[in-house]
CSV table of C-alpha atoms in Angstrom, one decimal:
chain,number,residue,atom,x,y,z
A,1,MET,CA,-0.1,-0.3,0.0
A,2,ALA,CA,1.2,3.4,-0.9
A,3,GLY,CA,0.0,5.1,2.5
A,4,PRO,CA,-3.0,6.4,4.1
A,5,LEU,CA,-3.9,9.4,1.5
A,6,GLU,CA,-2.9,6.7,-1.5
A,7,GLY,CA,-5.8,7.8,-4.5
A,8,ILE,CA,-5.9,11.8,-3.6
A,9,LYS,CA,-4.7,15.1,-5.7
A,10,VAL,CA,-2.7,17.3,-5.1
A,11,VAL,CA,-2.0,20.2,-7.4
A,12,GLU,CA,1.4,22.1,-5.8
A,13,LEU,CA,2.2,25.9,-7.2
A,14,ALA,CA,4.6,26.7,-4.7
A,15,PHE,CA,8.4,27.8,-4.2
A,16,TRP,CA,10.4,27.3,-2.1
A,17,VAL,CA,10.0,25.4,1.5
A,18,ALA,CA,7.3,26.1,3.7
A,19,GLY,CA,4.3,24.2,0.5
A,20,PRO,CA,7.0,22.1,-1.2
A,21,SER,CA,7.8,20.7,1.3
A,22,CYS,CA,4.0,20.5,2.9
A,23,ALA,CA,2.8,17.9,-0.8
A,24,ALA,CA,6.2,16.7,-0.2
A,25,ILE,CA,4.6,15.3,2.5
A,26,LEU,CA,1.1,14.4,1.1
A,27,ALA,CA,3.3,12.8,-1.3
A,28,ASP,CA,4.8,10.3,1.2
A,29,TRP,CA,1.6,9.8,2.4
A,30,GLY,CA,0.6,8.0,-0.9
A,31,ALA,CA,-0.7,11.2,-2.4
A,32,GLU,CA,-0.4,11.9,-6.1
A,33,VAL,CA,0.7,15.1,-6.3
A,34,ILE,CA,1.5,17.4,-9.7
A,35,LYS,CA,4.0,20.2,-9.2
A,36,LEU,CA,3.6,23.1,-11.2
A,37,GLU,CA,6.7,24.9,-11.8
A,38,PRO,CA,6.9,27.7,-14.5
A,39,PRO,CA,9.3,28.0,-17.7
A,40,ASN,CA,12.3,28.9,-15.6
A,41,GLY,CA,11.6,26.6,-12.4
A,42,ASP,CA,11.5,26.9,-9.2
A,43,PRO,CA,13.6,29.1,-8.9
A,44,PHE,CA,15.1,26.6,-5.3
A,45,ARG,CA,15.9,24.4,-8.7
A,46,GLY,CA,19.2,26.8,-8.8
A,47,LEU,CA,19.5,28.4,-4.3
A,48,PHE,CA,22.3,25.5,-3.8
A,49,ALA,CA,24.3,26.2,-6.7
A,50,SER,CA,24.7,29.9,-6.3
A,51,ALA,CA,24.9,29.4,-3.2
A,52,LEU,CA,28.0,27.5,-2.8
A,53,GLY,CA,29.3,29.5,-6.1
A,54,LEU,CA,30.3,27.7,-8.4
A,55,PRO,CA,27.6,24.4,-9.9
A,56,ALA,CA,26.2,21.9,-8.2
A,57,PRO,CA,25.6,18.7,-9.4
A,58,VAL,CA,22.8,17.9,-6.7
A,59,ASN,CA,20.6,20.0,-4.6
A,60,PRO,CA,20.2,18.0,-1.7
A,61,PRO,CA,17.8,20.1,0.0
A,62,PHE,CA,15.6,20.7,-3.0
A,63,GLU,CA,15.5,17.2,-3.1
A,64,GLN,CA,14.8,16.5,0.4
A,65,ASP,CA,11.0,18.7,-1.1
A,66,ASN,CA,10.3,17.7,-3.9
A,67,ARG,CA,10.6,14.2,-3.5
A,68,GLY,CA,7.4,11.5,-5.2
A,69,LYS,CA,6.2,14.8,-7.5
A,70,ARG,CA,5.8,14.9,-11.0
A,71,SER,CA,6.4,18.3,-12.4
A,72,LEU,CA,4.4,19.9,-14.8
A,73,ALA,CA,6.3,22.3,-16.5
A,74,LEU,CA,3.1,25.6,-17.2
A,75,ASN,CA,3.4,29.4,-18.4
A,76,LEU,CA,0.4,30.9,-16.2
A,77,GLY,CA,0.8,34.3,-17.7
A,78,HIS,CA,-1.0,32.4,-21.1
A,79,GLU,CA,-4.0,32.3,-21.6
A,80,GLN,CA,-4.3,28.9,-22.3
A,81,GLY,CA,-1.9,28.0,-19.0
A,82,ARG,CA,-4.5,29.5,-16.9
A,83,ARG,CA,-7.0,27.1,-19.1
A,84,ILE,CA,-4.9,23.8,-18.1
A,85,ALA,CA,-4.1,24.8,-14.3
A,86,TYR,CA,-8.2,24.4,-14.4
A,87,ARG,CA,-9.0,21.9,-15.5
A,88,LEU,CA,-6.0,20.3,-13.8
A,89,LEU,CA,-7.8,21.5,-10.8
A,90,GLU,CA,-11.6,20.6,-11.7
A,91,ARG,CA,-10.0,17.3,-10.9
A,92,ALA,CA,-8.3,17.8,-8.0
A,93,ASP,CA,-8.5,17.0,-4.0
A,94,VAL,CA,-5.8,19.5,-2.7
A,95,PHE,CA,-4.4,22.8,-3.8
A,96,VAL,CA,-1.1,24.3,-2.2
A,97,THR,CA,0.7,27.5,-2.7
A,98,ASN,CA,2.2,29.9,-0.9
A,99,LEU,CA,1.9,32.6,-3.1
A,100,ARG,CA,0.7,35.7,-1.3
A,101,PRO,CA,-3.0,36.4,-2.2
A,102,ARG,CA,-1.6,39.3,-5.2
A,103,ALA,CA,-0.3,37.0,-7.2
A,104,LEU,CA,-3.6,34.5,-7.0
A,105,ALA,CA,-5.6,36.8,-7.4
A,106,ASP,CA,-3.4,38.3,-10.3
A,107,LEU,CA,-3.7,34.5,-12.2
A,108,GLY,CA,-7.4,33.8,-11.2
A,109,LEU,CA,-5.9,31.3,-8.5
A,110,SER,CA,-8.3,32.7,-5.6
A,111,TYR,CA,-10.1,30.5,-3.3
A,112,GLU,CA,-13.5,32.4,-4.2
A,113,GLU,CA,-12.7,31.2,-8.1
A,114,LEU,CA,-10.8,27.5,-7.4
A,115,SER,CA,-14.1,27.3,-4.4
A,116,ALA,CA,-16.8,28.2,-8.2
A,117,LEU,CA,-14.8,25.5,-9.9
A,118,ASN,CA,-14.7,22.9,-7.8
A,119,PRO,CA,-16.7,22.4,-4.0
A,120,ARG,CA,-14.5,19.5,-3.1
A,121,LEU,CA,-12.1,21.1,-3.4
A,122,VAL,CA,-8.8,21.3,-0.7
A,123,TYR,CA,-7.2,24.6,-1.0
A,124,CYS,CA,-4.4,24.9,1.6
A,125,HIS,CA,-2.7,28.4,2.2
A,126,ILE,CA,0.8,29.0,3.7
A,127,SER,CA,1.6,32.4,4.2
A,128,GLY,CA,4.0,34.3,6.2
A,129,TYR,CA,1.9,35.9,8.5
A,130,GLY,CA,-2.2,35.0,7.6
A,131,THR,CA,-3.9,35.9,5.0
A,132,ASP,CA,-7.2,38.1,5.2
A,133,HIS,CA,-6.0,41.8,6.9
A,134,GLU,CA,-4.9,44.2,4.6
A,135,GLU,CA,-0.6,43.3,5.1
A,136,ARG,CA,-1.5,39.6,4.2
A,137,ASP,CA,1.2,40.7,1.1
A,138,ARG,CA,4.3,41.0,3.0
A,139,ALA,CA,6.3,39.2,2.2
A,140,ALA,CA,8.7,37.0,4.5
A,141,TYR,CA,10.8,33.5,3.7
A,142,ASP,CA,10.4,31.6,8.0
A,143,VAL,CA,13.5,33.5,9.3
A,144,GLY,CA,11.2,36.7,8.8
A,145,ALA,CA,7.8,35.7,10.0
A,146,PHE,CA,8.6,32.2,12.0
A,147,TRP,CA,12.5,33.3,13.6
A,148,SER,CA,12.3,36.9,14.0
A,149,ARG,CA,9.7,38.5,14.4
A,150,GLY,CA,7.9,34.9,15.7
A,151,ALA,CA,10.6,35.8,18.2
A,152,VAL,CA,12.0,32.3,17.8
A,153,ALA,CA,15.4,34.1,17.6
A,154,ALA,CA,16.2,36.7,20.3
A,155,MET,CA,14.4,34.4,22.3
A,156,LEU,CA,17.8,31.8,22.4
A,157,MET,CA,20.2,34.3,23.1
A,158,SER,CA,22.1,34.5,26.9
A,159,SER,CA,24.4,37.5,26.4
A,160,ASP,CA,23.5,40.8,23.8
A,161,GLY,CA,25.8,39.5,21.7
A,162,PRO,CA,23.8,38.6,17.8
A,163,PRO,CA,21.4,36.1,17.9
A,164,PRO,CA,21.8,32.8,16.4
A,165,GLN,CA,22.0,32.0,12.5
A,166,GLN,CA,18.5,30.4,11.8
A,167,ARG,CA,19.5,27.0,10.0
A,168,GLY,CA,18.2,26.4,6.0
A,169,GLY,CA,14.4,25.7,6.9
A,170,MET,CA,13.7,25.6,10.0
A,171,GLY,CA,10.0,27.0,10.4
A,172,ASP,CA,9.1,26.5,6.6
A,173,HIS,CA,9.1,22.4,7.5
A,174,MET,CA,7.2,23.1,10.8
A,175,ALA,CA,4.4,24.5,9.4
A,176,GLY,CA,4.6,22.5,6.1
A,177,GLN,CA,4.4,19.8,8.6
A,178,SER,CA,1.2,21.5,10.2
A,179,ALA,CA,0.2,22.3,6.7
A,180,ALA,CA,0.4,18.1,5.4
A,181,GLY,CA,-2.2,17.9,9.4
A,182,ALA,CA,-5.2,20.6,8.5
A,183,VAL,CA,-5.3,19.3,4.7
A,184,ALA,CA,-6.0,15.4,5.7
A,185,ALA,CA,-8.5,17.0,8.8
A,186,ALA,CA,-9.8,19.2,5.8
A,187,LEU,CA,-9.8,15.9,3.9
A,188,PHE,CA,-11.8,14.5,7.4
A,189,HIS,CA,-14.5,17.0,6.9
A,190,ARG,CA,-15.1,16.0,3.5
A,191,GLU,CA,-16.3,13.2,3.3
A,192,ARG,CA,-18.9,13.8,6.4
A,193,THR,CA,-19.8,16.8,4.1
A,194,GLY,CA,-19.0,16.2,0.7
A,195,ARG,CA,-17.5,19.5,1.1
A,196,GLY,CA,-14.4,21.1,0.3
A,197,GLN,CA,-12.0,24.1,2.8
A,198,LYS,CA,-9.7,26.7,2.6
A,199,VAL,CA,-7.1,25.5,5.3
A,200,GLY,CA,-4.1,28.2,6.2
A,201,VAL,CA,-1.1,28.4,8.5
A,202,SER,CA,1.3,31.1,9.1
A,203,LEU,CA,4.9,31.9,9.9
A,204,MET,CA,4.1,33.5,12.3
A,205,ARG,CA,1.9,31.1,13.9
A,206,ILE,CA,4.2,29.0,14.1
A,207,GLY,CA,7.0,30.6,15.7
A,208,ALA,CA,5.0,32.1,18.1
A,209,TYR,CA,3.5,28.6,18.6
A,210,MET,CA,6.6,26.9,19.2
A,211,MET,CA,7.0,29.7,22.2
A,212,SER,CA,3.6,29.0,23.3
A,213,TRP,CA,4.7,28.7,26.9
A,214,ASP,CA,7.1,31.6,26.9
A,215,ILE,CA,4.0,33.6,25.3
A,216,ALA,CA,1.7,32.3,27.4
A,217,LEU,CA,3.6,33.8,30.8
A,218,ALA,CA,4.1,37.2,28.3
A,219,SER,CA,0.5,37.7,27.9
A,220,ARG,CA,-1.4,35.6,30.8
A,221,LEU,CA,0.5,37.3,33.7
A,222,GLY,CA,1.2,40.6,32.0
A,223,ALA,CA,5.5,39.1,33.0
A,224,GLU,CA,8.5,40.2,31.7
A,225,VAL,CA,9.7,36.8,30.5
A,226,LYS,CA,14.2,37.0,28.8
A,227,PRO,CA,16.3,33.8,27.5
A,228,TYR,CA,18.6,32.7,30.9
A,229,ASP,CA,21.9,30.7,30.3
A,230,ARG,CA,22.5,27.8,31.2
A,231,PHE,CA,23.9,28.6,35.3
A,232,HIS,CA,20.4,30.3,35.2
A,233,HIS,CA,18.7,27.6,34.1
A,234,PRO,CA,15.5,27.0,36.7
A,235,ASN,CA,16.2,23.7,36.6
A,236,PRO,CA,20.1,22.7,37.0
A,237,LEU,CA,18.9,19.6,35.8
A,238,ILE,CA,17.5,19.4,32.5
A,239,ASN,CA,20.8,21.4,30.9
A,240,CYS,CA,23.7,20.5,29.0
A,241,TYR,CA,27.0,19.7,30.6
A,242,ARG,CA,30.7,18.9,28.9
A,243,ALA,CA,32.9,16.1,29.6
A,244,GLY,CA,36.3,15.8,29.7
A,245,ASP,CA,36.9,14.5,26.0
A,246,GLY,CA,35.0,18.0,25.6
A,247,ARG,CA,32.0,16.5,23.9
A,248,TRP,CA,28.9,17.9,25.2
A,249,PHE,CA,25.9,16.1,26.6
A,250,TRP,CA,21.8,17.0,27.7
A,251,LEU,CA,21.2,15.5,31.4
A,252,LEU,CA,16.7,15.6,30.9
A,253,LEU,CA,16.2,15.2,34.6
A,254,LEU,CA,12.5,17.2,34.5
A,255,GLN,CA,10.5,16.2,37.7
A,256,ALA,CA,14.1,17.3,40.1
A,257,ASP,CA,13.6,16.5,43.6
A,258,ARG,CA,12.6,12.3,42.1
A,259,HIS,CA,16.0,11.7,39.7
A,260,TRP,CA,18.5,13.7,41.9
A,261,PRO,CA,18.9,11.1,44.5
A,262,ASP,CA,20.0,9.2,40.7
A,263,LEU,CA,22.5,11.4,39.5
A,264,CYS,CA,24.1,12.2,43.3
A,265,ARG,CA,24.8,8.9,43.1
A,266,ALA,CA,26.1,8.0,39.9
A,267,ILE,CA,28.0,10.9,40.4
A,268,GLY,CA,29.7,9.9,43.4
A,269,ARG,CA,29.2,12.5,45.7
A,270,PRO,CA,25.8,11.2,47.7
A,271,ASP,CA,27.3,14.2,50.1
A,272,LEU,CA,25.2,17.1,47.7
A,273,MET,CA,22.0,15.6,48.7
A,274,GLU,CA,22.8,16.6,52.1
A,275,ASP,CA,23.7,19.9,50.6
A,276,PRO,CA,20.9,22.7,51.8
A,277,ARG,CA,21.7,25.2,49.0
A,278,PHE,CA,20.7,21.7,46.7
A,279,ALA,CA,18.0,19.6,48.9
A,280,ASN,CA,15.1,20.5,46.6
A,281,ILE,CA,14.0,22.6,43.6
A,282,GLU,CA,14.0,26.0,45.0
A,283,ALA,CA,16.7,25.6,46.6
A,284,ARG,CA,18.4,24.4,43.2
A,285,ARG,CA,17.1,27.2,41.3
A,286,LEU,CA,18.3,29.7,44.0
A,287,ASN,CA,21.8,28.2,44.3
A,288,ALA,CA,21.8,27.7,40.2
A,289,PRO,CA,25.4,29.0,39.5
A,290,GLU,CA,26.8,27.3,42.1
A,291,LEU,CA,25.3,24.0,41.3
A,292,VAL,CA,26.6,24.3,37.5
A,293,GLU,CA,30.3,25.2,38.5
A,294,GLU,CA,30.6,21.8,40.6
A,295,LEU,CA,29.0,19.6,38.1
A,296,ASP,CA,30.6,20.8,35.7
A,297,ARG,CA,33.7,20.1,38.1
A,298,ILE,CA,32.9,16.4,38.5
A,299,PHE,CA,31.9,16.1,34.9
A,300,ALA,CA,34.7,17.3,32.9
A,301,GLN,CA,36.4,14.3,35.1
A,302,ARG,CA,35.1,11.5,32.8
A,303,THR,CA,35.3,11.3,28.9
A,304,LEU,CA,31.2,11.4,26.5
A,305,ALA,CA,31.0,7.4,26.9
A,306,GLU,CA,31.7,6.1,30.4
A,307,TRP,CA,29.7,9.2,31.4
A,308,GLY,CA,26.9,7.5,29.4
A,309,GLU,CA,28.0,4.0,30.7
A,310,VAL,CA,27.5,5.1,34.1
A,311,PHE,CA,23.8,7.2,33.4
A,312,ASP,CA,22.7,3.8,31.5
A,313,ARG,CA,23.2,2.1,34.5
A,314,GLU,CA,22.0,4.5,37.4
A,315,ASP,CA,18.7,5.2,34.9
A,316,VAL,CA,19.9,9.1,35.5
A,317,TRP,CA,18.2,9.4,31.8
A,318,TRP,CA,20.5,11.9,29.3
A,319,ALA,CA,21.3,12.7,25.4
A,320,PRO,CA,24.5,13.2,23.3
A,321,VAL,CA,24.2,17.0,22.0
A,322,GLN,CA,25.2,15.3,17.8
A,323,ASP,CA,25.6,18.3,15.4
A,324,VAL,CA,23.7,17.1,11.4
A,325,ASN,CA,27.8,14.5,10.8
A,326,ASP,CA,27.4,13.4,14.2
A,327,LEU,CA,23.0,12.6,13.5
A,328,VAL,CA,23.7,10.6,9.6
A,329,LYS,CA,26.1,8.1,11.8
A,330,ASP,CA,24.3,7.7,15.0
A,331,PRO,CA,22.4,3.7,14.5
A,332,MET,CA,19.5,5.2,17.2
A,333,ALA,CA,18.1,7.3,13.2
A,334,ASP,CA,17.8,4.2,11.1
A,335,LYS,CA,15.8,2.8,13.9
A,336,ALA,CA,14.2,5.1,14.7
A,337,GLY,CA,13.0,6.2,11.4
A,338,VAL,CA,14.7,8.7,10.3
A,339,PHE,CA,15.4,7.6,6.8
A,340,VAL,CA,14.0,7.0,3.5
A,341,PRO,CA,15.5,5.3,0.4
A,342,VAL,CA,14.0,7.2,-1.8
A,343,PRO,CA,14.4,6.6,-5.9
A,344,THR,CA,16.6,7.9,-8.8
A,345,GLY,CA,15.8,8.2,-12.5
A,346,ASP,CA,19.2,5.7,-12.7
A,347,GLY,CA,17.6,3.0,-11.2
A,348,GLN,CA,19.5,3.7,-7.2
A,349,GLN,CA,18.5,4.8,-3.8
A,350,LEU,CA,18.8,8.4,-2.4
A,351,ARG,CA,19.2,8.5,1.6
A,352,LEU,CA,17.2,11.3,2.6
A,353,VAL,CA,15.4,12.3,5.9
A,354,ALA,CA,11.2,10.3,6.3
A,355,SER,CA,8.6,12.9,7.1
A,356,PRO,CA,7.5,12.6,11.1
A,357,ALA,CA,4.5,10.5,11.5
A,358,ASP,CA,4.6,7.1,10.5
A,359,PHE,CA,0.8,4.4,10.0
A,360,HIS,CA,1.0,1.2,10.9
A,361,GLY,CA,-1.8,0.0,9.0
A,362,THR,CA,-1.4,1.9,6.0
A,363,PRO,CA,2.3,2.1,5.4
A,364,TRP,CA,3.7,5.0,3.0
A,365,GLN,CA,6.8,4.6,1.3
A,366,VAL,CA,8.7,7.0,-1.5
A,367,THR,CA,7.7,5.7,-5.3
A,368,ARG,CA,8.8,8.2,-7.1
A,369,PRO,CA,11.7,9.9,-7.7
A,370,VAL,CA,12.8,14.1,-7.7
A,371,PRO,CA,10.8,14.9,-10.8
A,372,GLU,CA,13.3,16.9,-13.4
A,373,LEU,CA,11.5,20.4,-14.1
A,374,GLY,CA,8.7,20.4,-16.2
A,375,GLN,CA,9.0,16.1,-16.9
A,376,HIS,CA,6.1,15.1,-16.2
A,377,THR,CA,4.4,17.2,-19.0
A,378,GLU,CA,3.5,15.7,-21.4
A,379,GLU,CA,2.5,13.3,-19.7
A,380,VAL,CA,-0.1,15.3,-17.2
A,381,LEU,CA,-1.3,16.8,-20.3
A,382,LEU,CA,-2.6,14.0,-21.9
A,383,GLU,CA,-3.8,12.4,-19.3
A,384,LEU,CA,-5.4,15.1,-19.6
A,385,GLY,CA,-7.5,14.9,-22.5
A,386,TYR,CA,-4.4,16.8,-25.1
A,387,ASP,CA,-3.2,15.7,-28.4
A,388,TRP,CA,0.0,15.5,-29.6
A,389,GLU,CA,-0.8,17.9,-32.3
A,390,GLN,CA,-2.6,20.3,-29.8
A,391,ILE,CA,0.9,19.4,-26.6
A,392,VAL,CA,3.1,20.8,-30.2
A,393,ALA,CA,0.8,23.9,-30.5
A,394,LEU,CA,0.6,24.9,-26.6
A,395,LYS,CA,4.6,25.1,-27.2
A,396,GLU,CA,4.5,26.9,-29.9
A,397,ALA,CA,2.6,30.1,-28.5
A,398,GLY,CA,5.2,29.3,-25.5
A,399,VAL,CA,2.3,27.8,-23.6
A,400,ILE,CA,4.7,24.8,-22.1
A,401,PRO,CA,8.5,24.7,-23.1
């Protein structure tokens, strides 16, 4: 079985990451996804090479978010190109886009127009700041609406230095998976009512939801919420520490009073349980700098591998701090299903990151490779009822490349 969305038809008109990642997840789950691209392609196709400053034979970030789709290159500025899009959307179950509302209206692809064309259509619009107000066309990438304005970056600062840099696609991928869930819910609603609807996800909302604990404190209590460093963590037992070989790890002792005896036993310091500065969670909060300094001295005495053996034996919960270079070699990543094989056009396989959800009754797999620009244009047009003479005429008119 190809996944729980087998038989669902998705049309994607989206650039860069947030919209394409949503459609890629739907494709993972078994949907048939047709990616509409302008004749010169999704601009993300060429970004990786330009960022490196040299020609790149592959584009792994583009592959991650566009596997499993078919590509139809189409000039939507041409009336006949829009007719083709309408024919696709008449038969579609889902439309995924992250274009700004102004651009969609110019193309005749607003929700109102497409809902009238196909009342069963689920219309998924991913935006920077939402689409129902006067600033709906404000330009935004995730680094702007999610990372910067959504309060994520500033809350990760522990000093007066510059904000940390976002890694590529962080907010976009969270928006994409949220949008995929919204689409699935709207499809379920359609099964009960027979009608589609518009669903919306904004990058700013995603950032705010990520930071919602802190925002709830600021909003509900009127408190000024500020970031803190590792020496002032309210619970120093769920904090990062460095072993003697320079490797960082995280203690995961969220229920601090429950786990404090286990940690003292593991580090060979039962005397700390009698120290009034560390007697309970409140005392440890008030004396966090002293406790962190004491634990730093202790953890510097052994390597991370040695501490790992001790922690596991003494039931001290922990995790190593890994970068992506560590993660791709971590055996746990394969056990946890982090990677998925993706077929290529030459019979080989790529090892890409799996989308987050598994379905044990309807397991999914990636069945299509990453499409070349316009690779399936003629194939899709033939399925729509065009013949070869009409396809040639469309090429001559500049509707398709």
